[in-house]
Coordinates of N, CA, C and O in Angstrom, one line a residue:
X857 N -2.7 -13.6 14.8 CA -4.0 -13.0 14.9 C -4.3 -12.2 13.7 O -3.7 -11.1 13.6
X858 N -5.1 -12.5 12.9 CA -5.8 -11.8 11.8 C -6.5 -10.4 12.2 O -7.0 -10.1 13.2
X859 N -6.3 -9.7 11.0 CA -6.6 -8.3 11.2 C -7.4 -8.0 10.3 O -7.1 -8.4 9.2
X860 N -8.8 -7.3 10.6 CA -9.8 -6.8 9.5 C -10.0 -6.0 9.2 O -9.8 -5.0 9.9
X861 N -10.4 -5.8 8.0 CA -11.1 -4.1 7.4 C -12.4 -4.3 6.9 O -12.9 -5.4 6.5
X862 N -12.9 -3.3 6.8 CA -14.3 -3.5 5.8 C -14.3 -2.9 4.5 O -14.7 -1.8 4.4
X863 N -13.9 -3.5 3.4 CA -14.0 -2.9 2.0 C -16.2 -2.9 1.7 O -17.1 -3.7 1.9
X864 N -16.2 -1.9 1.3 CA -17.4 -1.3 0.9 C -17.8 -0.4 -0.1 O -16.9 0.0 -0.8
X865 N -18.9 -0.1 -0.4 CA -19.3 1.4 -1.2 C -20.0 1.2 -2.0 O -20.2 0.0 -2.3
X866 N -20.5 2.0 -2.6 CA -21.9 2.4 -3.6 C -21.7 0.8 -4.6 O -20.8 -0.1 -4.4
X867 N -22.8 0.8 -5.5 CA -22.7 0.1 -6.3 C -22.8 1.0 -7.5 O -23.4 0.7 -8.5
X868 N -22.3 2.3 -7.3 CA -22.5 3.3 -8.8 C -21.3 3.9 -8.4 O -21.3 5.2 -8.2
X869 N -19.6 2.7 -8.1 CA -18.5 3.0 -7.9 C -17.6 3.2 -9.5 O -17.6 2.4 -10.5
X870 N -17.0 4.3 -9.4 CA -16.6 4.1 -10.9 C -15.7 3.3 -11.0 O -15.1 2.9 -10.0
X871 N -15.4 2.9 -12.4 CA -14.9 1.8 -12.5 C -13.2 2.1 -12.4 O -12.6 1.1 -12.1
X872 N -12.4 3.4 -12.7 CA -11.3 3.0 -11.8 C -11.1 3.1 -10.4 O -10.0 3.1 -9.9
X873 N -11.9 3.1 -9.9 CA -12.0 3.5 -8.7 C -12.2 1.5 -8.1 O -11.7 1.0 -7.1
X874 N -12.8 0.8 -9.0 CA -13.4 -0.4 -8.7 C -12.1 -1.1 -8.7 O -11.7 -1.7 -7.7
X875 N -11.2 -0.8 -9.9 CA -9.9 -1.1 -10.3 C -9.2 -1.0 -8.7 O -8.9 -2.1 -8.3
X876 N -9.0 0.1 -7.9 CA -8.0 0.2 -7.4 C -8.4 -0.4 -6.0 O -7.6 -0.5 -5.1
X877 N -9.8 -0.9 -5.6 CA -10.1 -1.4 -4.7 C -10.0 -3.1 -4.5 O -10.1 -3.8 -3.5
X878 N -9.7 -3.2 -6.1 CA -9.4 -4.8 -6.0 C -7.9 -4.6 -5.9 O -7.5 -5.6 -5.3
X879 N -7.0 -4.0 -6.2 CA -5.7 -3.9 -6.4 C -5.5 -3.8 -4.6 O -5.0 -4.8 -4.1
X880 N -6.0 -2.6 -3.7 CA -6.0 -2.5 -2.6 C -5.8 -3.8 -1.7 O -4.9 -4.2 -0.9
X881 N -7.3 -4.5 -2.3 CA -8.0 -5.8 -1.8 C -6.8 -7.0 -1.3 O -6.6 -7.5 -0.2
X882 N -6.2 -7.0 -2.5 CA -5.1 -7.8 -2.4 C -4.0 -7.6 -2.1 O -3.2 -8.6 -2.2
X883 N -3.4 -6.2 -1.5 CA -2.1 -5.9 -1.0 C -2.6 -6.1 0.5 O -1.9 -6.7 1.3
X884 N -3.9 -5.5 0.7 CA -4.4 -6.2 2.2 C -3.9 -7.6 2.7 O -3.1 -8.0 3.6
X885 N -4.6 -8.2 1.6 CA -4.3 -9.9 2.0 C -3.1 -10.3 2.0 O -2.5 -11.3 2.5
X886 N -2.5 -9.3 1.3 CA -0.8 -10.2 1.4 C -0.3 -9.9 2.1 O 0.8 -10.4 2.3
X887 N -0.7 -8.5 3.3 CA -0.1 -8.2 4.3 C -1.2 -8.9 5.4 O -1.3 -8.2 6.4
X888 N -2.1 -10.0 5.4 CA -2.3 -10.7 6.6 C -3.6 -9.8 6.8 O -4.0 -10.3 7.9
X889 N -4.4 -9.1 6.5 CA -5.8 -8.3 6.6 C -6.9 -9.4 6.3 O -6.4 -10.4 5.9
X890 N -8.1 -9.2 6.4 CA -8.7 -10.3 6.3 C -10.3 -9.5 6.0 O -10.8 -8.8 6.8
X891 N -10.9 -9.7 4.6 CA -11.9 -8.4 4.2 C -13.2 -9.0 4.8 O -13.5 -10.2 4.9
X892 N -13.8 -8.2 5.2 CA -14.9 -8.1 6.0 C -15.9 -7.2 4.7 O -15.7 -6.0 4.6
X893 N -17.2 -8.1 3.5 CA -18.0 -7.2 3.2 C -19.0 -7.7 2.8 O -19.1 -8.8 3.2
X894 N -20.1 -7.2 1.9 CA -21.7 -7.8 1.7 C -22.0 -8.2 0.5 O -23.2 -8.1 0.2
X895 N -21.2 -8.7 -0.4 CA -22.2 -9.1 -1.4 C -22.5 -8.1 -2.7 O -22.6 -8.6 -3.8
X896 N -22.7 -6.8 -2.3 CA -23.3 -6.5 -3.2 C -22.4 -6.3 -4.2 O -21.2 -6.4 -4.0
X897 N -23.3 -5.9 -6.0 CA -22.9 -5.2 -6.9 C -22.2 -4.1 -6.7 O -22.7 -3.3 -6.0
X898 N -21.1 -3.8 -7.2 CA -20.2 -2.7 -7.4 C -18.4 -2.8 -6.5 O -17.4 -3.4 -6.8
X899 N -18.6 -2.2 -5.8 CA -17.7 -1.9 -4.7 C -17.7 -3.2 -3.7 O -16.7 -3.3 -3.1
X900 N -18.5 -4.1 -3.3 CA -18.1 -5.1 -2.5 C -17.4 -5.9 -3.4 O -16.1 -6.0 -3.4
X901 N -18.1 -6.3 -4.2 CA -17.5 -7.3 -5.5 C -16.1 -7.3 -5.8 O -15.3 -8.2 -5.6
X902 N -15.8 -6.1 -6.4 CA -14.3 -5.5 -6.3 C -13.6 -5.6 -5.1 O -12.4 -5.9 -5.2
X903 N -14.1 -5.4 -4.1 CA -13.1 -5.7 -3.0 C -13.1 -7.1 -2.6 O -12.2 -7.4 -1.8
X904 N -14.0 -8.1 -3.2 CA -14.1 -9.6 -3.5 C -13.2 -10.1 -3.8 O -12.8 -11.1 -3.2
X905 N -12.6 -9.4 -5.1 CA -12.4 -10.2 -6.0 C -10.7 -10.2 -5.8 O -10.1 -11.0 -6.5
X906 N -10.0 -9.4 -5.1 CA -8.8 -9.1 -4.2 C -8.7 -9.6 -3.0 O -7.6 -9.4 -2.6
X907 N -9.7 -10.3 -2.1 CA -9.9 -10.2 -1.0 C -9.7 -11.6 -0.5 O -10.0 -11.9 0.7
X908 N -9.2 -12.5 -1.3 CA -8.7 -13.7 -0.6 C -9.9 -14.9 0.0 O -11.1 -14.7 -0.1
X909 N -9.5 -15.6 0.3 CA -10.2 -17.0 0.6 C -10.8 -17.0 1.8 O -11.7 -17.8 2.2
X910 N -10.3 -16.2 2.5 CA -10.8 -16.1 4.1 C -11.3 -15.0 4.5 O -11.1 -14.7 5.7
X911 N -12.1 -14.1 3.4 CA -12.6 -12.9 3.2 C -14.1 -13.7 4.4 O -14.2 -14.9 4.7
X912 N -14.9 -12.6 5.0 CA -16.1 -12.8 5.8 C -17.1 -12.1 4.8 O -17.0 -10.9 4.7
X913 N -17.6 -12.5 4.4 CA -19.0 -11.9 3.5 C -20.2 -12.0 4.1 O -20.7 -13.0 3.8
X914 N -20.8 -11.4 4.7 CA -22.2 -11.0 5.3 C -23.3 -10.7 4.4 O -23.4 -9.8 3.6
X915 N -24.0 -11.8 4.8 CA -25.7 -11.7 3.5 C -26.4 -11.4 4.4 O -26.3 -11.5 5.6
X916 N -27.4 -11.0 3.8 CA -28.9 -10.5 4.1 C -29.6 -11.9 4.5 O -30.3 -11.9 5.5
X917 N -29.3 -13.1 3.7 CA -30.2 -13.8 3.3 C -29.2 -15.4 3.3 O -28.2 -15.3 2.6
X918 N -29.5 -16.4 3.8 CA -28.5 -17.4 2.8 C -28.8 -17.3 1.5 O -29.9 -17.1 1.0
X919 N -27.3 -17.6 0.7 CA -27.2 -18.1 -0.8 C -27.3 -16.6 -1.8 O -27.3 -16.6 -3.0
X920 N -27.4 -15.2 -0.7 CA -27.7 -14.2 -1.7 C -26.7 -14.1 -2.2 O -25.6 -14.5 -1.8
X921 N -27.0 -13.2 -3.8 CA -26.7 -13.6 -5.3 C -25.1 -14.4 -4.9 O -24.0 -14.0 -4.7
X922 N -25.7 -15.7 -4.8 CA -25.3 -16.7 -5.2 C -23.9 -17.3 -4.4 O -23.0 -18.1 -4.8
X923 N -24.1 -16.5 -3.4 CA -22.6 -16.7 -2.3 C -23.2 -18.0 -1.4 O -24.3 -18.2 -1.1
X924 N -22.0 -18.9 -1.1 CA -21.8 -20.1 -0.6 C -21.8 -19.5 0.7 O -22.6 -20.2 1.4
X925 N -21.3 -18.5 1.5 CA -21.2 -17.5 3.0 C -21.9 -18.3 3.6 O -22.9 -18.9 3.1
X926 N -21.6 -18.5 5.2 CA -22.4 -18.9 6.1 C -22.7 -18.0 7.1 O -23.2 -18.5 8.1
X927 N -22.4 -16.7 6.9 CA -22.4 -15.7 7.7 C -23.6 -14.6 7.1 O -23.4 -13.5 6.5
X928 N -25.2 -15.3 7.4 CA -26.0 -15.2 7.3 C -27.0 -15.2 8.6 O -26.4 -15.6 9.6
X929 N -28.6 -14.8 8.6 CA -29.5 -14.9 9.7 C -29.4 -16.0 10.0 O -29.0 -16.2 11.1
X930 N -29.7 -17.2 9.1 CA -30.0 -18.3 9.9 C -28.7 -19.3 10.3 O -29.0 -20.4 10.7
X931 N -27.7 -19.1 10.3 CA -26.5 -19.3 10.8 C -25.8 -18.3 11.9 O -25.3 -18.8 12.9
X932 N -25.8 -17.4 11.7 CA -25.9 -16.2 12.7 C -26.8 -16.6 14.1 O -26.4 -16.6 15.3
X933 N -27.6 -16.9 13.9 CA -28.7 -17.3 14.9 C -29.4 -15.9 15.3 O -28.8 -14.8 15.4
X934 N -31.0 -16.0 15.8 CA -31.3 -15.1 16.2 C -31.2 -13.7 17.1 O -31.5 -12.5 17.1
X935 N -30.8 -14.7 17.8 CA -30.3 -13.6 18.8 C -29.2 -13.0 18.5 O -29.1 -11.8 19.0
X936 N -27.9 -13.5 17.8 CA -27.2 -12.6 17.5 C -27.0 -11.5 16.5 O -26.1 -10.6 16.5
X937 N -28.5 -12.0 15.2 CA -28.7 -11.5 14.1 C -29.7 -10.3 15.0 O -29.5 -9.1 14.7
X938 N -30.5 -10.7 15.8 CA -31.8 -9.0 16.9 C -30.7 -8.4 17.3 O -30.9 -7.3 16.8
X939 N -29.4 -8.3 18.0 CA -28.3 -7.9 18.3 C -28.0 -6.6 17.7 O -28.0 -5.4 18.2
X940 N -27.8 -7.2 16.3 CA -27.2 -6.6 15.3 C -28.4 -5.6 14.7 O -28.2 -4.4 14.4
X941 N -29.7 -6.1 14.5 CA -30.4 -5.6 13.8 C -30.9 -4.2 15.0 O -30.9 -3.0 14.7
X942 N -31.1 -4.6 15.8 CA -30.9 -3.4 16.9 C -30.1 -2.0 16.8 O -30.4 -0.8 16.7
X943 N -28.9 -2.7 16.8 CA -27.9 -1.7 16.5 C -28.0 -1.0 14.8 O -27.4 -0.1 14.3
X944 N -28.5 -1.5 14.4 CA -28.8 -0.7 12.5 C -29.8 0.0 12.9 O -29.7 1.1 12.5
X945 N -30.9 -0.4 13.7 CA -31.8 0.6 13.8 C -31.6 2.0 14.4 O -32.1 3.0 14.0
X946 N -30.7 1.9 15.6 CA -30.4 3.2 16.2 C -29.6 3.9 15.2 O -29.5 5.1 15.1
X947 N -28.9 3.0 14.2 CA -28.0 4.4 12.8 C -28.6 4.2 12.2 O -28.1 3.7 11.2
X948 N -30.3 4.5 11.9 CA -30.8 4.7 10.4 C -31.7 5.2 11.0 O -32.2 4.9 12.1
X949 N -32.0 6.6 9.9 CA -33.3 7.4 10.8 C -34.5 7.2 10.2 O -35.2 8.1 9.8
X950 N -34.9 6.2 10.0 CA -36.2 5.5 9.3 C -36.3 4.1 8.9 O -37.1 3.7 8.0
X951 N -35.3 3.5 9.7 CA -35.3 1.9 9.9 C -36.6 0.9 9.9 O -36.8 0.1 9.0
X952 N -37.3 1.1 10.7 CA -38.8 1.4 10.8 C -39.4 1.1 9.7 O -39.9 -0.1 9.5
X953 N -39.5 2.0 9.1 CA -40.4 2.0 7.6 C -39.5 1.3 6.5 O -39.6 1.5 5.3
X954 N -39.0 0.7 6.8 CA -37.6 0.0 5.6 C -38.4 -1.1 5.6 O -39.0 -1.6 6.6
X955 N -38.6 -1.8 4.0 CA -38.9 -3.2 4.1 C -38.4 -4.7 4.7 O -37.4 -5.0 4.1
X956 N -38.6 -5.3 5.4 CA -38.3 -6.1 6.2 C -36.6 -6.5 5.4 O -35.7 -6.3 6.2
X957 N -36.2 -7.0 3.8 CA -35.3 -6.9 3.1 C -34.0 -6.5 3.2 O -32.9 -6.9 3.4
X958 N -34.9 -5.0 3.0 CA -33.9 -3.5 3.0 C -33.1 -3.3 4.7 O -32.0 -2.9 5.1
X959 N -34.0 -3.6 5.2 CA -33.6 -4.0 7.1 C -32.4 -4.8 7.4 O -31.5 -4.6 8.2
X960 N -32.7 -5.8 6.6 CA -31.7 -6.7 6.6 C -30.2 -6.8 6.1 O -29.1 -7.1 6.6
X961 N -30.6 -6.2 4.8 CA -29.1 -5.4 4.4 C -28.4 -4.5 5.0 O -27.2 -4.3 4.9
X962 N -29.2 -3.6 5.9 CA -28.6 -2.5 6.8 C -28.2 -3.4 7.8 O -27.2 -3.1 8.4
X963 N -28.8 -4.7 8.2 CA -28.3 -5.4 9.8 C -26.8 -5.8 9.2 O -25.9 -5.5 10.0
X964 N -26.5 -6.3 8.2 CA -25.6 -7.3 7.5 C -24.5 -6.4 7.6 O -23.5 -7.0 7.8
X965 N -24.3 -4.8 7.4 CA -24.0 -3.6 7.4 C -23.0 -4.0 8.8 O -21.8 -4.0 8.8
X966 N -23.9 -4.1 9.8 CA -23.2 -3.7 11.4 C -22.3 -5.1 11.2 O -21.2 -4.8 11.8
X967 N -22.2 -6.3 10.7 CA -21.3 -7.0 11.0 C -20.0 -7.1 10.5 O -19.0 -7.7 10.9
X968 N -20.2 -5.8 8.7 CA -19.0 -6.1 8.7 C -18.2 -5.0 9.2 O -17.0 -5.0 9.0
X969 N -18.5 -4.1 9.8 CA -18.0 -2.9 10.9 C -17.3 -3.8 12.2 O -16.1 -3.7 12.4
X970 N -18.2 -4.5 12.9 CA -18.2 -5.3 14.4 C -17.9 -6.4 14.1 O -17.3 -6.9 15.1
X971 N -17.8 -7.3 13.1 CA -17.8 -8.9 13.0 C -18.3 -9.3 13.4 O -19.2 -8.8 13.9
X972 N -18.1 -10.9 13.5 CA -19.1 -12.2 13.3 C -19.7 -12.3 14.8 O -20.9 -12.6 14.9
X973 N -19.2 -12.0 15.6 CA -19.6 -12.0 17.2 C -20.2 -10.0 17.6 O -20.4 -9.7 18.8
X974 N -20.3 -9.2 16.6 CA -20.1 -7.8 17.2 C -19.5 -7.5 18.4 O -19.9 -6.9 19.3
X975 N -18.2 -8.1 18.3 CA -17.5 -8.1 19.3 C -15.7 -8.0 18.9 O -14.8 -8.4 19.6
X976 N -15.5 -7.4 17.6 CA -14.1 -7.5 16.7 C -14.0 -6.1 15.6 O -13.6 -6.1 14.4
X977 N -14.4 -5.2 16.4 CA -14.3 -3.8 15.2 C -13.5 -3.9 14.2 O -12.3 -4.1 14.6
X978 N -13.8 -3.9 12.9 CA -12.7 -3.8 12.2 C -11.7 -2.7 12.1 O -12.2 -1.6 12.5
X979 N -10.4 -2.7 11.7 CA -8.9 -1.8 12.0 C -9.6 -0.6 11.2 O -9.2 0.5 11.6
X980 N -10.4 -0.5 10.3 CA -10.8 0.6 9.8 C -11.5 0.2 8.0 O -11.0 -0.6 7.2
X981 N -12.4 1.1 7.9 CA -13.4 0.8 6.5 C -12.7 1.4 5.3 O -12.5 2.6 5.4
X982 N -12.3 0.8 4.1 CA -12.4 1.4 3.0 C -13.3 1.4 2.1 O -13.9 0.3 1.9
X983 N -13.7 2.7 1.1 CA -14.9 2.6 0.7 C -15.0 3.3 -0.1 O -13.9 3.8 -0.4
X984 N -16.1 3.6 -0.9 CA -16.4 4.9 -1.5 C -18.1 5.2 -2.1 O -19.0 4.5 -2.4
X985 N -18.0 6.8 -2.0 CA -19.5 7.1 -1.8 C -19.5 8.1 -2.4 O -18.4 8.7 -2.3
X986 N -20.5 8.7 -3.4 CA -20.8 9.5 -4.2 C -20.2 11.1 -3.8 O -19.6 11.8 -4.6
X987 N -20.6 11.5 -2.7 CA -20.3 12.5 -2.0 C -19.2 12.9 -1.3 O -18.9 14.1 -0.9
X988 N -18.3 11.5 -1.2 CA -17.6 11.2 -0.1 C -17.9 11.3 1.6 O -17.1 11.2 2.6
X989 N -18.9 11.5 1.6 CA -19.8 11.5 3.0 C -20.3 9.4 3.5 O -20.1 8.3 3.0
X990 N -21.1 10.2 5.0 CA -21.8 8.8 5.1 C -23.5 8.6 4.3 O -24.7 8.6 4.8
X991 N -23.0 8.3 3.1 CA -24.4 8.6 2.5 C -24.8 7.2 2.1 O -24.1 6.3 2.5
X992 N -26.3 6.7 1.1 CA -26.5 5.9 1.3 C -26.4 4.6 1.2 O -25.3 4.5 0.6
X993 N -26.6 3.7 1.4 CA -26.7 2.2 2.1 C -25.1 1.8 2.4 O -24.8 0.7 2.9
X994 N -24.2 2.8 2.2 CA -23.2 2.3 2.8 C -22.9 3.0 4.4 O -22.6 2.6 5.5
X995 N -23.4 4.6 3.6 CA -23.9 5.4 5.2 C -24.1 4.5 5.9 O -23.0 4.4 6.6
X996 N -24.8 3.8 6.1 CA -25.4 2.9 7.5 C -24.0 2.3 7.9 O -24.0 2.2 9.1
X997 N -22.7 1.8 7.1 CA -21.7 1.4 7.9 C -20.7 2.2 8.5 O -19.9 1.8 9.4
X998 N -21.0 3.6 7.6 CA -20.1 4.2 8.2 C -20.8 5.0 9.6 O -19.9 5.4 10.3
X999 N -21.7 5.2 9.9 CA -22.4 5.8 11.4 C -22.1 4.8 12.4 O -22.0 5.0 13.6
X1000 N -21.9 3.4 11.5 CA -22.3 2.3 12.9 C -19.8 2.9 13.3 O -19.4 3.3 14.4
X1001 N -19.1 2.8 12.4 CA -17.9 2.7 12.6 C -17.6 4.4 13.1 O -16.8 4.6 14.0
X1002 N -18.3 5.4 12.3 CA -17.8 6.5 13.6 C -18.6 5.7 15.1 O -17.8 5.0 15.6
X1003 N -19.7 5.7 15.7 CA -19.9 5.1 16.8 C -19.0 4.3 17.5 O -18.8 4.6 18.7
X1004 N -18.4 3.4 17.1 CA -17.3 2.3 17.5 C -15.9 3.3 17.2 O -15.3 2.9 18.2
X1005 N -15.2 4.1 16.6 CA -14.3 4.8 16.4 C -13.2 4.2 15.6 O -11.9 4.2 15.7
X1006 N -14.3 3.6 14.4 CA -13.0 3.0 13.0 C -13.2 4.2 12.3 O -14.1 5.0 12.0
X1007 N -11.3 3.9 11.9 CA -11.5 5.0 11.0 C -11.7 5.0 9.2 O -10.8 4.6 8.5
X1008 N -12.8 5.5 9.0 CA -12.7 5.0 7.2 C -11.9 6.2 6.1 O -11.7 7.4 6.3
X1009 N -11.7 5.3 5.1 CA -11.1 5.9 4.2 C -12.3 6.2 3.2 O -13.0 5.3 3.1
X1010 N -12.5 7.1 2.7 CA -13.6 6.9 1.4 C -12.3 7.6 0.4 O -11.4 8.4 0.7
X1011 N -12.3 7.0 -0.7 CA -12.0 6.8 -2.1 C -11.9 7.6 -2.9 O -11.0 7.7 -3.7
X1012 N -13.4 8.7 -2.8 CA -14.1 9.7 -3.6 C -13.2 10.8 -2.8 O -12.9 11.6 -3.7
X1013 N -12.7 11.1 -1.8 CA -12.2 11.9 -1.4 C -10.4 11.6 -2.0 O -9.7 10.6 -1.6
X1014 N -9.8 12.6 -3.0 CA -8.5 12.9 -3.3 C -7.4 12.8 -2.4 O -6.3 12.5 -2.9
X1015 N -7.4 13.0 -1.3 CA -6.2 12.9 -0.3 C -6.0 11.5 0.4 O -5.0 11.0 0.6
X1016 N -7.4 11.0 0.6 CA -7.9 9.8 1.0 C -7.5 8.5 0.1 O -7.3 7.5 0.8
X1017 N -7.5 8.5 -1.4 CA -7.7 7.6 -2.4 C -5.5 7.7 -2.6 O -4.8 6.7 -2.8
X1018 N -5.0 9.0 -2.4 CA -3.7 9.1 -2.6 C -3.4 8.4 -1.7 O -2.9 7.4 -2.2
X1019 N -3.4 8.3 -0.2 CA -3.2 8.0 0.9 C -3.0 6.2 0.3 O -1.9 5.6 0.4
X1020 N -4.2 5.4 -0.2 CA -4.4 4.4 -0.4 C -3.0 3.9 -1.5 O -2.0 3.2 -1.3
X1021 N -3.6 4.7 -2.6 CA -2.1 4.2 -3.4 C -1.3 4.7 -3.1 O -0.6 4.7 -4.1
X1022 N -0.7 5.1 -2.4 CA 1.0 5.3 -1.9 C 0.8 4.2 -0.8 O 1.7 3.4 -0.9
X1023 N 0.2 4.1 -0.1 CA 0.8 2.8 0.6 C 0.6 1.4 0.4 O 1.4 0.5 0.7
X1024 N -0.6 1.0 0.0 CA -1.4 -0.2 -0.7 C -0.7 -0.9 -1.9 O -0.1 -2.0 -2.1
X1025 N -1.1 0.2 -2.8 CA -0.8 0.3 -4.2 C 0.6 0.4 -4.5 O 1.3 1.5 -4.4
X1026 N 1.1 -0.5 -4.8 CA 2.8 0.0 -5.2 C 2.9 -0.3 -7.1 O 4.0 -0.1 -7.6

């Protein structure tokens, strides 16, 4: 039985920080973890690029920037994509007023916390955020994973990032 995490974080991840999350990426996979993330610039990418062949990548969109992913709205199907988009709306306090887009990226958010069915929490999020808080557009995964009770690592935090290389990182 395969085990998941959510590699995440800013896309204004510094770059050794980017380093150790691909290095991470791949001690995951060789210990049987299976990366759950979105696509984007920075910090997904990097956890991409470590993260093995049976990584779950969640788009906004089919084909966004340029992923083959089938773990998209219209493959997702509606009702399980309203599901999800539901649940982003109760963690974002102005979901609402977000462009239909921007909505979307926050829904794509809850699956890689919950997985493909929101029904598979992941074992816990690694990430990293400017603040080391739940701040933004990753914020949105980390509110949905305190709610569910994963526990994340953020990166930007010193005790947190040691934690990682002493046991990840060899």
């Amino acid at each position: 039985m395969p085990r998941f995490y959510a590699g995440i974080g800013a896309r204004a991840t510094p770059p050794p920080i980017l380093s150790l999350m691909t290095r991470a990426a791949f001690a995951l996979c060789k210990r049987g973890y299976v990366l759950r993330s979105g696509r984007a610039i920075g910090a997904d990418s990097a956890f991409e690029r470590g993260g093995g062949r049976d990584a779950q990548i969640f788009l906004p969109a089919p084909g966004w920037r340029g992923s083959v992913s089938t773990l998209h709205p219209e493959a997702l199907g509606a009702e399980l994509w309203g599901r999800a988009r539901d649940i982003a709306a109760a963690h974002h306090p102005a979901f609402a007023g977000l462009s239909p887009f921007v909505q979307a990226l926050h829904t794509r958010n809850v699956f890689q916390v919950l997985g493909p069915r929101l029904d598979s929490p992941a074992e816990f999020v690694l990430c990293w955020t400017a603040d080391g808080e739940a701040s933004g557009g990753t914020g949105q995964a980390l509110r949905v994973a305190a709610t569910h009770g994963v526990p994340v690592f953020n990166l930007q935090r010193d005790r947190e990032r040691a934690h990682v290389e002493r046991h990840l990182v060899l």
